[in-house]
PDB file of N, CA and C in Angstrom:
ATOM      1  N   PHE A  90      11.629   7.215 101.722  1.00 44.00           N
ATOM      2  CA  PHE A  90      10.944   7.512 103.616  1.00 44.00           C
ATOM      3  C   PHE A  90      11.159   7.943 103.719  1.00 44.00           C
ATOM      4  N   TYR A  91      12.658   8.176 104.593  1.00 58.00           N
ATOM      5  CA  TYR A  91      12.500   9.204 106.101  1.00 58.00           C
ATOM      6  C   TYR A  91      13.987  10.023 104.456  1.00 58.00           C
ATOM      7  N   ASN A  92      13.555  10.511 103.764  1.00 62.00           N
ATOM      8  CA  ASN A  92      14.845  11.692 103.051  1.00 62.00           C
ATOM      9  C   ASN A  92      14.117  13.502 103.359  1.00 62.00           C
ATOM     10  N   HIS A  93      13.876  13.936 104.057  1.00 67.00           N
ATOM     11  CA  HIS A  93      14.110  14.692 105.026  1.00 67.00           C
ATOM     12  C   HIS A  93      12.835  16.276 104.770  1.00 67.00           C
ATOM     13  N   THR A  94      12.277  16.042 103.839  1.00 69.00           N
ATOM     14  CA  THR A  94      10.903  16.379 102.827  1.00 69.00           C
ATOM     15  C   THR A  94       9.852  16.642 103.528  1.00 69.00           C
ATOM     16  N   MET A  95       9.039  17.861 103.217  1.00 72.00           N
ATOM     17  CA  MET A  95       8.211  17.919 103.971  1.00 72.00           C
ATOM     18  C   MET A  95       7.188  17.644 102.187  1.00 72.00           C
ATOM     19  N   ASN A  96       6.807  17.812 101.999  1.00 76.00           N
ATOM     20  CA  ASN A  96       5.451  17.986 101.271  1.00 76.00           C
ATOM     21  C   ASN A  96       3.733  18.728 101.736  1.00 76.00           C
ATOM     22  N   PHE A  97       4.034  19.436 101.479  1.00 77.00           N
ATOM     23  CA  PHE A  97       2.449  19.980 100.762  1.00 77.00           C
ATOM     24  C   PHE A  97       1.238  19.823 100.207  1.00 77.00           C
ATOM     25  N   THR A  98      -0.040  19.389 100.700  1.00 84.00           N
ATOM     26  CA  THR A  98      -0.764  19.557  99.530  1.00 84.00           C
ATOM     27  C   THR A  98      -1.541  20.418  99.547  1.00 84.00           C
ATOM     28  N   PHE A  99      -1.869  21.523  98.803  1.00 84.00           N
ATOM     29  CA  PHE A  99      -2.706  22.370  99.131  1.00 84.00           C
ATOM     30  C   PHE A  99      -4.886  21.886  98.288  1.00 84.00           C
ATOM     31  N   ASP A 100      -5.223  23.484  98.932  1.00 86.00           N
ATOM     32  CA  ASP A 100      -7.083  22.833  98.292  1.00 86.00           C
ATOM     33  C   ASP A 100      -6.993  22.142  97.171  1.00 86.00           C
ATOM     34  N   ASP A 101      -5.929  23.298  95.807  1.00 88.00           N
ATOM     35  CA  ASP A 101      -6.420  22.903  94.386  1.00 88.00           C
ATOM     36  C   ASP A 101      -5.433  21.980  94.060  1.00 88.00           C
ATOM     37  N   GLY A 102      -4.820  21.166  95.144  1.00 85.00           N
ATOM     38  CA  GLY A 102      -3.801  19.300  94.803  1.00 85.00           C
ATOM     39  C   GLY A 102      -2.644  19.848  94.308  1.00 85.00           C
ATOM     40  N   THR A 103      -2.541  21.336  94.329  1.00 84.00           N
ATOM     41  CA  THR A 103      -0.857  21.865  94.163  1.00 84.00           C
ATOM     42  C   THR A 103       0.262  20.881  95.375  1.00 84.00           C
ATOM     43  N   VAL A 104       0.926  19.726  95.750  1.00 81.00           N
ATOM     44  CA  VAL A 104       1.838  19.579  96.220  1.00 81.00           C
ATOM     45  C   VAL A 104       2.524  20.653  96.293  1.00 81.00           C
ATOM     46  N   TYR A 105       3.793  21.063  97.177  1.00 76.00           N
ATOM     47  CA  TYR A 105       5.087  21.677  97.241  1.00 76.00           C
ATOM     48  C   TYR A 105       6.203  20.781  97.756  1.00 76.00           C
ATOM     49  N   THR A 106       6.621  20.310  97.791  1.00 75.00           N
ATOM     50  CA  THR A 106       7.938  19.779  97.996  1.00 75.00           C
ATOM     51  C   THR A 106       8.310  21.032  98.914  1.00 75.00           C
ATOM     52  N   LYS A 107       9.599  20.187 100.394  1.00 74.00           N
ATOM     53  CA  LYS A 107      10.521  21.254 101.240  1.00 74.00           C
ATOM     54  C   LYS A 107      10.702  20.577 102.242  1.00 74.00           C
ATOM     55  N   ARG A 108      12.303  20.668 101.914  1.00 70.00           N
ATOM     56  CA  ARG A 108      12.757  20.399 102.343  1.00 70.00           C
ATOM     57  C   ARG A 108      13.244  20.520 104.034  1.00 70.00           C
ATOM     58  N   ASP A 109      13.643  19.883 104.632  1.00 72.00           N
ATOM     59  CA  ASP A 109      12.830  20.372 106.345  1.00 72.00           C
ATOM     60  C   ASP A 109      14.226  20.091 106.984  1.00 72.00           C
ATOM     61  N   LEU A 110      15.463  19.895 106.437  1.00 77.00           N
ATOM     62  CA  LEU A 110      16.708  19.483 107.535  1.00 77.00           C
ATOM     63  C   LEU A 110      18.176  20.602 107.160  1.00 77.00           C
ATOM     64  N   PHE A 111      18.002  20.839 108.086  1.00 78.00           N
ATOM     65  CA  PHE A 111      19.538  22.095 107.614  1.00 78.00           C
ATOM     66  C   PHE A 111      19.952  21.988 108.681  1.00 78.00           C
ATOM     67  N   HIS A 112      21.865  22.383 108.246  1.00 79.00           N
ATOM     68  CA  HIS A 112      22.741  22.501 109.254  1.00 79.00           C
ATOM     69  C   HIS A 112      23.386  23.199 108.416  1.00 79.00           C
ATOM     70  N   ASN A 113      24.559  24.662 109.219  1.00 83.00           N
ATOM     71  CA  ASN A 113      24.381  26.191 108.618  1.00 83.00           C
ATOM     72  C   ASN A 113      23.682  26.890 107.626  1.00 83.00           C
ATOM     73  N   GLY A 114      22.153  26.834 108.276  1.00 80.00           N
ATOM     74  CA  GLY A 114      21.837  27.592 106.603  1.00 80.00           C
ATOM     75  C   GLY A 114      21.432  26.733 105.357  1.00 80.00           C
ATOM     76  N   GLN A 115      22.343  25.965 105.331  1.00 81.00           N
ATOM     77  CA  GLN A 115      22.649  24.896 103.757  1.00 81.00           C
ATOM     78  C   GLN A 115      21.847  23.979 103.922  1.00 81.00           C
ATOM     79  N   ASN A 116      20.753  23.117 103.097  1.00 78.00           N
ATOM     80  CA  ASN A 116      19.402  21.161 103.062  1.00 78.00           C
ATOM     81  C   ASN A 116      20.576  20.001 103.012  1.00 78.00           C
ATOM     82  N   VAL A 117      20.550  19.791 103.614  1.00 78.00           N
ATOM     83  CA  VAL A 117      21.406  18.396 104.562  1.00 78.00           C
ATOM     84  C   VAL A 117      20.438  16.970 103.393  1.00 78.00           C
ATOM     85  N   THR A 118      21.092  16.637 103.022  1.00 76.00           N
ATOM     86  CA  THR A 118      20.690  15.735 102.187  1.00 76.00           C
ATOM     87  C   THR A 118      20.507  14.546 102.706  1.00 76.00           C
ATOM     88  N   SER A 119      20.132  13.249 103.001  1.00 76.00           N
ATOM     89  CA  SER A 119      20.630  12.242 103.270  1.00 76.00           C
ATOM     90  C   SER A 119      19.081  11.747 104.087  1.00 76.00           C
ATOM     91  N   ASN A 120      19.721   9.700 103.552  1.00 75.00           N
ATOM     92  CA  ASN A 120      18.813   8.810 103.381  1.00 75.00           C
ATOM     93  C   ASN A 120      18.952   8.236 104.953  1.00 75.00           C
ATOM     94  N   GLN A 121      19.085   9.144 105.890  1.00 79.00           N
ATOM     95  CA  GLN A 121      19.962   8.503 107.834  1.00 79.00           C
ATOM     96  C   GLN A 121      18.846   9.173 108.744  1.00 79.00           C
ATOM     97  N   TYR A 122      18.564   7.935 109.813  1.00 77.00           N
ATOM     98  CA  TYR A 122      17.331   8.804 110.537  1.00 77.00           C
ATOM     99  C   TYR A 122      17.728  10.385 111.513  1.00 77.00           C
ATOM    100  N   SER A 123      17.445  11.550 111.633  1.00 78.00           N
ATOM    101  CA  SER A 123      17.910  12.734 112.121  1.00 78.00           C
ATOM    102  C   SER A 123      18.177  12.326 113.893  1.00 78.00           C
ATOM    103  N   THR A 124      18.323  11.090 114.287  1.00 82.00           N
ATOM    104  CA  THR A 124      19.084  10.698 115.157  1.00 82.00           C
ATOM    105  C   THR A 124      20.516  10.382 115.395  1.00 82.00           C
ATOM    106  N   ASP A 125      20.465   9.177 113.933  1.00 84.00           N
ATOM    107  CA  ASP A 125      21.942   9.332 113.618  1.00 84.00           C
ATOM    108  C   ASP A 125      22.561   9.887 113.115  1.00 84.00           C
ATOM    109  N   ILE A 126      21.789  11.427 112.354  1.00 86.00           N
ATOM    110  CA  ILE A 126      22.757  12.386 112.504  1.00 86.00           C
ATOM    111  C   ILE A 126      22.945  13.250 113.386  1.00 86.00           C
ATOM    112  N   TYR A 127      22.177  14.032 113.900  1.00 87.00           N
ATOM    113  CA  TYR A 127      22.220  15.278 114.916  1.00 87.00           C
ATOM    114  C   TYR A 127      24.018  13.559 116.338  1.00 87.00           C
ATOM    115  N   LYS A 128      23.239  12.130 116.227  1.00 90.00           N
ATOM    116  CA  LYS A 128      25.309  11.392 117.332  1.00 90.00           C
ATOM    117  C   LYS A 128      25.944  12.325 116.870  1.00 90.00           C
ATOM    118  N   GLU A 129      25.577  11.768 115.228  1.00 91.00           N
ATOM    119  CA  GLU A 129      27.102  11.947 114.363  1.00 91.00           C
ATOM    120  C   GLU A 129      28.445  13.784 114.068  1.00 91.00           C
ATOM    121  N   LYS A 130      27.239  14.237 114.113  1.00 90.00           N
ATOM    122  CA  LYS A 130      27.022  15.865 114.594  1.00 90.00           C
ATOM    123  C   LYS A 130      28.301  15.449 116.116  1.00 90.00           C
ATOM    124  N   THR A 131      26.871  15.144 117.146  1.00 91.00           N
ATOM    125  CA  THR A 131      27.516  15.146 117.915  1.00 91.00           C
ATOM    126  C   THR A 131      28.832  14.931 117.739  1.00 91.00           C
ATOM    127  N   MET A 132      29.141  13.477 118.235  1.00 92.00           N
ATOM    128  CA  MET A 132      30.146  12.346 118.305  1.00 92.00           C
ATOM    129  C   MET A 132      31.451  13.348 117.363  1.00 92.00           C
ATOM    130  N   GLU A 133      31.685  14.146 116.168  1.00 90.00           N
ATOM    131  CA  GLU A 133      32.608  14.952 115.739  1.00 90.00           C
ATOM    132  C   GLU A 133      32.988  16.218 117.071  1.00 90.00           C
ATOM    133  N   ILE A 134      32.021  16.968 117.099  1.00 87.00           N
ATOM    134  CA  ILE A 134      31.746  18.676 117.553  1.00 87.00           C
ATOM    135  C   ILE A 134      32.329  17.321 119.605  1.00 87.00           C
ATOM    136  N   ILE A 135      32.756  15.775 119.789  1.00 86.00           N
ATOM    137  CA  ILE A 135      33.418  16.248 120.889  1.00 86.00           C
ATOM    138  C   ILE A 135      34.610  15.475 120.718  1.00 86.00           C
ATOM    139  N   THR A 136      34.623  14.947 119.374  1.00 86.00           N
ATOM    140  CA  THR A 136      36.376  14.597 119.036  1.00 86.00           C
ATOM    141  C   THR A 136      36.941  15.723 119.192  1.00 86.00           C
ATOM    142  N   SER A 137      36.277  17.425 117.993  1.00 85.00           N
ATOM    143  CA  SER A 137      36.798  17.768 118.234  1.00 85.00           C
ATOM    144  C   SER A 137      37.597  18.683 118.888  1.00 85.00           C
ATOM    145  N   TYR A 138      36.652  18.400 120.681  1.00 80.00           N
ATOM    146  CA  TYR A 138      37.251  19.481 121.464  1.00 80.00           C
ATOM    147  C   TYR A 138      38.200  18.492 122.412  1.00 80.00           C
ATOM    148  N   SER A 139      37.475  17.986 122.397  1.00 73.00           N
ATOM    149  CA  SER A 139      38.558  17.411 123.237  1.00 73.00           C
ATOM    150  C   SER A 139      40.245  16.966 123.635  1.00 73.00           C
ATOM    151  N   PRO A 140      40.451  17.669 122.719  1.00 73.00           N
ATOM    152  CA  PRO A 140      42.389  18.238 122.886  1.00 73.00           C
ATOM    153  C   PRO A 140      42.344  19.340 124.467  1.00 73.00           C
ATOM    154  N   VAL A 141      41.243  19.534 124.165  1.00 74.00           N
ATOM    155  CA  VAL A 141      41.258  21.552 125.122  1.00 74.00           C
ATOM    156  C   VAL A 141      40.559  21.657 126.523  1.00 74.00           C
ATOM    157  N   PHE A 142      40.034  19.822 126.282  1.00 74.00           N
ATOM    158  CA  PHE A 142      38.650  19.616 127.502  1.00 74.00           C
ATOM    159  C   PHE A 142      39.229  19.966 129.321  1.00 74.00           C
ATOM    160  N   SER A 143      39.401  20.970 130.389  1.00 76.00           N
ATOM    161  CA  SER A 143      39.657  20.351 131.559  1.00 76.00           C
ATOM    162  C   SER A 143      39.199  21.304 132.579  1.00 76.00           C
ATOM    163  N   PRO A 144      39.975  20.224 134.058  1.00 77.00           N
ATOM    164  CA  PRO A 144      38.835  21.704 134.879  1.00 77.00           C
ATOM    165  C   PRO A 144      38.708  22.654 134.228  1.00 77.00           C
ATOM    166  N   SER A 145      39.983  23.665 134.350  1.00 81.00           N
ATOM    167  CA  SER A 145      39.596  25.798 134.372  1.00 81.00           C
ATOM    168  C   SER A 145      38.892  25.408 132.474  1.00 81.00           C
ATOM    169  N   ASN A 146      38.437  24.666 132.136  1.00 79.00           N
ATOM    170  CA  ASN A 146      38.346  24.458 130.826  1.00 79.00           C
ATOM    171  C   ASN A 146      37.539  23.038 130.019  1.00 79.00           C
ATOM    172  N   PRO A 147      35.696  23.344 130.982  1.00 79.00           N
ATOM    173  CA  PRO A 147      34.941  23.067 130.993  1.00 79.00           C
ATOM    174  C   PRO A 147      34.217  22.493 129.483  1.00 79.00           C
ATOM    175  N   PHE A 148      33.980  21.130 129.309  1.00 81.00           N
ATOM    176  CA  PHE A 148      32.232  22.021 127.828  1.00 81.00           C
ATOM    177  C   PHE A 148      30.887  21.066 128.403  1.00 81.00           C
ATOM    178  N   PHE A 149      30.350  21.158 127.963  1.00 85.00           N
ATOM    179  CA  PHE A 149      29.371  21.458 127.561  1.00 85.00           C
ATOM    180  C   PHE A 149      28.376  20.935 127.004  1.00 85.00           C
ATOM    181  N   ILE A 150      27.282  19.796 126.134  1.00 88.00           N
ATOM    182  CA  ILE A 150      26.896  19.685 125.245  1.00 88.00           C
ATOM    183  C   ILE A 150      26.080  18.678 125.602  1.00 88.00           C
ATOM    184  N   TYR A 151      25.434  19.745 124.576  1.00 92.00           N
ATOM    185  CA  TYR A 151      23.372  18.663 125.934  1.00 92.00           C
ATOM    186  C   TYR A 151      22.892  17.957 124.261  1.00 92.00           C
ATOM    187  N   LEU A 152      22.230  16.411 123.561  1.00 91.00           N
ATOM    188  CA  LEU A 152      21.746  16.419 122.388  1.00 91.00           C
ATOM    189  C   LEU A 152      20.797  16.227 122.907  1.00 91.00           C
ATOM    190  N   ALA A 153      19.020  16.762 122.953  1.00 88.00           N
ATOM    191  CA  ALA A 153      17.970  16.074 122.778  1.00 88.00           C
ATOM    192  C   ALA A 153      17.726  15.071 121.728  1.00 88.00           C
ATOM    193  N   PHE A 154      17.636  13.580 121.142  1.00 80.00           N
ATOM    194  CA  PHE A 154      16.910  12.987 120.105  1.00 80.00           C
ATOM    195  C   PHE A 154      15.418  13.497 120.243  1.00 80.00           C
ATOM    196  N   GLN A 155      14.742  12.898 118.405  1.00 72.00           N
ATOM    197  CA  GLN A 155      13.003  13.698 118.271  1.00 72.00           C
ATOM    198  C   GLN A 155      12.087  12.450 118.329  1.00 72.00           C
ATOM    199  N   ASN A 156      13.412  11.187 117.936  1.00 66.00           N
ATOM    200  CA  ASN A 156      12.091  10.246 117.583  1.00 66.00           C
ATOM    201  C   ASN A 156      10.351  10.150 117.779  1.00 66.00           C
ATOM    202  N   VAL A 157      11.078  10.852 116.225  1.00 63.00           N
ATOM    203  CA  VAL A 157       9.396  10.559 116.220  1.00 63.00           C
ATOM    204  C   VAL A 157       9.056   9.330 115.772  1.00 63.00           C
ATOM    205  N   HIS A 158       8.075   9.346 115.731  1.00 62.00           N
ATOM    206  CA  HIS A 158       7.173   8.528 115.688  1.00 62.00           C
ATOM    207  C   HIS A 158       6.102   7.852 114.687  1.00 62.00           C
ATOM    208  N   GLU A 159       5.906   8.676 113.599  1.00 60.00           N
ATOM    209  CA  GLU A 159       5.608   8.207 112.282  1.00 60.00           C
ATOM    210  C   GLU A 159       6.219   9.450 110.921  1.00 60.00           C
ATOM    211  N   PRO A 160       6.447   8.473 110.289  1.00 59.00           N
ATOM    212  CA  PRO A 160       5.833   7.749 109.968  1.00 59.00           C
ATOM    213  C   PRO A 160       6.198   6.350 110.585  1.00 59.00           C
ATOM    214  N   LEU A 161       5.745   4.759 110.586  1.00 63.00           N
ATOM    215  CA  LEU A 161       6.298   3.729 110.549  1.00 63.00           C
ATOM    216  C   LEU A 161       6.995   3.000 109.801  1.00 63.00           C
ATOM    217  N   ASP A 162       8.202   4.172 109.121  1.00 70.00           N
ATOM    218  CA  ASP A 162       9.375   2.715 108.214  1.00 70.00           C
ATOM    219  C   ASP A 162      10.618   2.469 108.986  1.00 70.00           C
ATOM    220  N   ALA A 163      11.394   1.629 107.895  1.00 72.00           N
ATOM    221  CA  ALA A 163      12.922   2.038 108.388  1.00 72.00           C
ATOM    222  C   ALA A 163      13.121   1.675 107.323  1.00 72.00           C
ATOM    223  N   PRO A 164      14.559   0.923 107.396  1.00 73.00           N
ATOM    224  CA  PRO A 164      15.355   0.625 106.314  1.00 73.00           C
ATOM    225  C   PRO A 164      15.508  -1.314 106.719  1.00 73.00           C
ATOM    226  N   GLN A 165      14.864  -1.623 105.550  1.00 78.00           N
ATOM    227  CA  GLN A 165      15.071  -2.753 105.270  1.00 78.00           C
ATOM    228  C   GLN A 165      15.419  -3.755 106.186  1.00 78.00           C
ATOM    229  N   ASP A 166      17.201  -3.245 106.251  1.00 80.00           N
ATOM    230  CA  ASP A 166      17.824  -3.768 106.842  1.00 80.00           C
ATOM    231  C   ASP A 166      18.066  -3.422 108.814  1.00 80.00           C
ATOM    232  N   ILE A 167      17.540  -2.782 109.004  1.00 76.00           N
ATOM    233  CA  ILE A 167      16.768  -2.744 110.569  1.00 76.00           C
ATOM    234  C   ILE A 167      15.475  -3.261 110.614  1.00 76.00           C
ATOM    235  N   ILE A 168      14.581  -3.719 109.863  1.00 76.00           N
ATOM    236  CA  ILE A 168      13.308  -4.257 109.871  1.00 76.00           C
ATOM    237  C   ILE A 168      14.118  -6.203 109.921  1.00 76.00           C
ATOM    238  N   ASN A 169      14.868  -6.571 108.930  1.00 80.00           N
ATOM    239  CA  ASN A 169      15.016  -7.900 108.857  1.00 80.00           C
ATOM    240  C   ASN A 169      16.186  -8.321 110.025  1.00 80.00           C
ATOM    241  N   GLN A 170      16.861  -7.026 110.433  1.00 78.00           N
ATOM    242  CA  GLN A 170      17.781  -7.627 112.170  1.00 78.00           C
ATOM    243  C   GLN A 170      16.536  -7.578 112.619  1.00 78.00           C
ATOM    244  N   MET A 171      15.687  -6.798 113.559  1.00 74.00           N
ATOM    245  CA  MET A 171      15.176  -7.763 114.505  1.00 74.00           C
ATOM    246  C   MET A 171      13.316  -8.403 113.807  1.00 74.00           C
ATOM    247  N   LEU A 172      13.157  -8.607 112.854  1.00 76.00           N
ATOM    248  CA  LEU A 172      12.175  -9.563 112.686  1.00 76.00           C
ATOM    249  C   LEU A 172      13.652 -11.056 113.058  1.00 76.00           C
ATOM    250  N   SER A 173      14.797 -10.497 112.615  1.00 73.00           N
ATOM    251  CA  SER A 173      15.876 -12.113 112.592  1.00 73.00           C
ATOM    252  C   SER A 173      15.363 -12.532 114.483  1.00 73.00           C
ATOM    253  N   THR A 174      15.239 -11.850 116.356  1.00 67.00           N
ATOM    254  CA  THR A 174      15.247 -12.171 117.053  1.00 67.00           C
ATOM    255  C   THR A 174      14.078 -12.082 116.873  1.00 67.00           C
ATOM    256  N   ASP A 175      14.377 -13.722 118.760  1.00 65.00           N
ATOM    257  CA  ASP A 175      13.859 -14.843 119.216  1.00 65.00           C
ATOM    258  C   ASP A 175      12.550 -13.525 119.051  1.00 65.00           C
ATOM    259  N   SER A 176      13.251 -13.077 120.376  1.00 56.00           N
ATOM    260  CA  SER A 176      11.675 -11.825 121.472  1.00 56.00           C
ATOM    261  C   SER A 176      11.110 -11.563 120.201  1.00 56.00           C
ATOM    262  N   ILE A 177      10.899 -10.995 118.448  1.00 59.00           N
ATOM    263  CA  ILE A 177       9.825 -10.657 117.641  1.00 59.00           C
ATOM    264  C   ILE A 177       9.047 -11.482 117.413  1.00 59.00           C
ATOM    265  N   ASN A 178       8.772 -12.657 117.929  1.00 62.00           N
ATOM    266  CA  ASN A 178       8.160 -14.125 117.698  1.00 62.00           C
ATOM    267  C   ASN A 178       8.128 -14.518 118.714  1.00 62.00           C
ATOM    268  N   ASP A 179       7.801 -14.167 120.202  1.00 61.00           N
ATOM    269  CA  ASP A 179       7.123 -14.885 121.494  1.00 61.00           C
ATOM    270  C   ASP A 179       6.392 -13.867 121.775  1.00 61.00           C
ATOM    271  N   GLU A 180       5.769 -14.779 121.897  1.00 64.00           N
ATOM    272  CA  GLU A 180       3.970 -13.068 121.664  1.00 64.00           C
ATOM    273  C   GLU A 180       3.903 -13.343 123.217  1.00 64.00           C
ATOM    274  N   THR A 181       4.638 -13.512 124.156  1.00 64.00           N
ATOM    275  CA  THR A 181       5.081 -13.335 125.434  1.00 64.00           C
ATOM    276  C   THR A 181       5.757 -11.740 126.428  1.00 64.00           C
ATOM    277  N   ARG A 182       6.439 -11.598 124.722  1.00 59.00           N
ATOM    278  CA  ARG A 182       7.689 -10.535 124.756  1.00 59.00           C
ATOM    279  C   ARG A 182       6.433  -9.406 125.950  1.00 59.00           C
TER     280      ARG A 182
END
């Protein structure tokens, strides 16, 4: 499902598949949500620069999550986790 590809169907029925996630100009192959990919990369950057942070050497990073709403699918382990919580079955929630 969330494999970071885009499919285009032309009028003649031809389907063209293109990767839609890149890092430094290279295709990223992953079955993770982009939110998790961006979070992990941000944490790598923060960790690698943390020894040089100081009042005289400030560091700023801004990460805006996109949280796409479509398609409506998720990895089975997350679905199972949500189905196992009582709040999902609570009709008044």
